Coordinates of C-alpha atoms in Angstrom, one line a residue:
M39 CA 0.1 0.0 0.5
A40 CA 1.1 3.3 -0.5
P41 CA 1.8 5.8 1.6
A42 CA -0.6 9.1 2.2
P43 CA 0.6 12.1 0.1
I44 CA 2.0 15.0 2.0
K45 CA -0.2 17.7 1.9
T46 CA 1.1 21.3 2.3
G47 CA -2.3 23.8 2.1
S48 CA -3.8 22.3 -1.2
V49 CA -0.2 21.1 -2.3
E50 CA 0.1 17.6 -2.9
F51 CA 3.7 15.9 -2.9
L52 CA 3.5 13.2 -4.8
K53 CA 5.7 10.3 -6.6
P54 CA 4.8 10.8 -10.1
T55 CA 3.5 9.0 -12.9
V56 CA 4.0 8.6 -16.8
E57 CA 1.0 10.5 -16.9
D58 CA 2.9 13.7 -15.1
G59 CA 5.7 13.5 -17.7
A60 CA 3.6 15.8 -20.1
A61 CA 2.5 18.0 -17.4
M62 CA 6.4 18.7 -16.3
W63 CA 7.8 19.0 -19.6
E64 CA 5.0 21.8 -20.5
L65 CA 6.1 23.3 -16.8
V66 CA 9.4 23.7 -18.3
N67 CA 8.7 24.7 -21.7
E68 CA 6.2 28.2 -20.0
S69 CA 9.7 28.7 -18.0
T70 CA 13.7 29.9 -18.4
L71 CA 15.0 26.1 -17.0
D72 CA 17.1 23.9 -20.1
Q73 CA 14.8 22.3 -22.2
N74 CA 14.5 18.8 -22.4
S75 CA 12.5 16.2 -24.5
A76 CA 8.8 15.3 -23.2
Y77 CA 10.3 11.7 -23.3
K78 CA 13.1 12.8 -20.7
Y79 CA 10.1 13.8 -18.0
I80 CA 8.2 10.2 -19.1
M81 CA 11.1 8.2 -18.6
M82 CA 12.0 9.9 -14.8
C83 CA 8.1 9.1 -13.7
E84 CA 8.8 5.5 -15.0
F85 CA 12.1 4.5 -13.8
F86 CA 12.8 7.1 -11.3
A87 CA 9.6 7.8 -9.5
E88 CA 11.3 6.9 -6.1
T89 CA 13.6 10.1 -6.4
C90 CA 11.6 12.5 -8.7
V91 CA 8.6 14.6 -6.4
V92 CA 5.2 16.2 -8.6
A93 CA 4.0 18.8 -6.3
K94 CA -0.1 18.7 -7.5
E95 CA -2.8 21.5 -6.7
N96 CA -6.2 21.0 -7.7
D97 CA -5.0 17.5 -9.8
Q98 CA -2.6 20.1 -11.8
V99 CA 0.9 20.2 -11.5
V100 CA 2.4 23.2 -10.3
G101 CA 6.3 21.8 -9.5
F102 CA 8.1 19.7 -9.3
V103 CA 12.0 17.7 -9.2
T104 CA 13.6 15.0 -10.9
A105 CA 16.4 13.1 -9.5
F106 CA 18.5 10.0 -9.4
I107 CA 21.2 8.6 -7.2
P108 CA 24.3 7.9 -9.0
P109 CA 25.2 3.8 -9.3
E110 CA 28.7 4.6 -8.1
R111 CA 27.8 7.1 -5.4
Q112 CA 24.8 5.5 -3.5
D113 CA 24.7 7.9 -0.7
V114 CA 23.8 11.2 -3.0
V115 CA 20.7 12.4 -4.5
F116 CA 21.4 14.4 -7.8
V117 CA 18.7 17.1 -8.5
W118 CA 18.4 17.4 -12.2
Q119 CA 16.0 20.0 -12.5
I120 CA 13.5 21.7 -10.4
G121 CA 10.3 23.5 -12.0
V122 CA 7.8 25.7 -10.4
H123 CA 4.5 26.8 -12.2
S124 CA 4.9 31.1 -11.9
S125 CA 1.2 30.7 -9.9
Q126 CA 3.1 29.2 -6.7
R127 CA 6.9 31.3 -7.2
G128 CA 8.0 32.7 -3.7
K129 CA 6.0 30.4 -1.7
G130 CA 9.0 28.1 -0.8
L131 CA 7.8 25.0 -3.1
A132 CA 11.6 24.4 -4.4
S133 CA 12.6 24.0 -0.9
K134 CA 9.4 22.0 0.1
L135 CA 9.9 19.6 -2.9
L136 CA 13.2 18.8 -1.9
H137 CA 12.6 17.8 1.6
E138 CA 9.7 15.5 0.4
L139 CA 12.5 14.1 -2.0
V140 CA 14.9 13.6 0.9
Q141 CA 12.5 11.8 3.1
R142 CA 11.7 9.4 0.5
E143 CA 12.3 5.7 1.0
G144 CA 14.6 5.6 -1.8
C145 CA 16.6 8.1 -0.3
K146 CA 17.2 6.8 3.4
E147 CA 20.9 5.8 3.1
V148 CA 21.7 9.7 0.6
K149 CA 23.8 11.7 3.0
Y150 CA 24.3 14.5 0.2
V151 CA 22.5 16.7 -2.3
E152 CA 24.0 17.5 -5.3
A153 CA 23.3 19.2 -8.1
T154 CA 24.8 21.4 -10.9
V155 CA 23.9 25.2 -10.8
T156 CA 25.3 27.9 -13.6
P157 CA 26.9 31.0 -11.8
S158 CA 23.7 33.3 -12.9
N159 CA 21.2 31.2 -11.3
E160 CA 21.0 33.2 -8.3
A161 CA 18.1 31.5 -7.3
S162 CA 18.7 27.9 -7.3
Q163 CA 22.3 29.3 -5.6
A164 CA 20.3 30.4 -2.8
L165 CA 17.6 27.3 -2.6
F166 CA 20.8 24.8 -1.8
R167 CA 22.2 26.9 0.9
R168 CA 18.6 27.3 2.5
L169 CA 19.0 23.5 2.0
A170 CA 22.3 23.0 3.6
R171 CA 21.1 25.5 6.7
S172 CA 17.9 23.7 7.4
F173 CA 19.9 20.5 8.1
E174 CA 22.2 22.8 9.6
T175 CA 25.2 21.1 7.4
E176 CA 27.7 22.5 4.7
C177 CA 26.9 23.9 0.6
E178 CA 30.0 23.4 -0.9
V179 CA 30.4 24.4 -4.6
S180 CA 33.3 23.2 -6.8
D181 CA 33.9 23.6 -10.7
C182 CA 32.1 20.9 -12.8
F183 CA 31.3 21.1 -16.9
S184 CA 33.2 24.1 -18.0
E185 CA 31.3 26.0 -20.3
D186 CA 33.7 24.7 -23.6
L187 CA 32.0 21.4 -23.5
F188 CA 28.8 22.2 -24.3
P189 CA 27.7 22.4 -28.3
E190 CA 25.9 25.1 -28.1
E191 CA 27.1 28.9 -27.7
G192 CA 26.7 31.0 -24.5
H193 CA 26.1 27.7 -22.2
E194 CA 27.9 28.8 -19.1
E195 CA 29.6 26.9 -17.0
E196 CA 27.8 24.4 -14.1
L197 CA 29.5 24.8 -10.4
T198 CA 28.8 21.6 -8.7
F199 CA 25.9 22.2 -5.3
R200 CA 27.1 20.0 -2.5
V201 CA 24.6 19.7 0.4
G202 CA 26.0 17.4 3.6
P203 CA 26.0 15.7 5.2
I204 CA 22.0 15.5 6.4
K205 CA 20.5 12.9 9.0
N206 CA 17.2 11.7 7.8

C-alpha cells in the first residue's frame, strides 16, 4: 500500500506517474529552465519515481523535482531539475520539494544532495544554501562542467553544489 501523499495547504507532494510527464514538460516549456524532450520527463517518472516528486494543486502539476541516485555513489541524490509554476513562486515550493525528496524511502541511505548550477542562477544557488541551513550542514561549491564542453554557444559553466552530510 502506497503511503498517503504529503499535503501542504492545497498542494500535495506525490510520486510522479508517466501521465505526469507531459505536464512536467509543459511547465519547463513555460519557464527559463533548460529544455529537455518530453520523453525525458516520462522516463524519469517511469524509472526514477522514487527519486522524483510532483507537487499538485487541484490535480494539476504545479512543481516537480527530477533526481536520481548515481550508481557509483549510493549516498548521493543528484537533482537534475526543479520546476515551479509561476503561480507558486515565492511560496517555498522548491524547498518543500527537496525536503520531500530527501524523506523518500529510496533516499534513506542518502547523505548528500548534489546539483549543478550556473553562476548566473542566483535563485538555485540560494535554494541549495537554504537547504544546507535547514539541515544544519555544509554547502560546498566546486567546478563541474566548463562552458567549452557544451556544443551550443553561450552556455555557462556548471558548478556543483553539494549539501551534506544530512541526517534523514
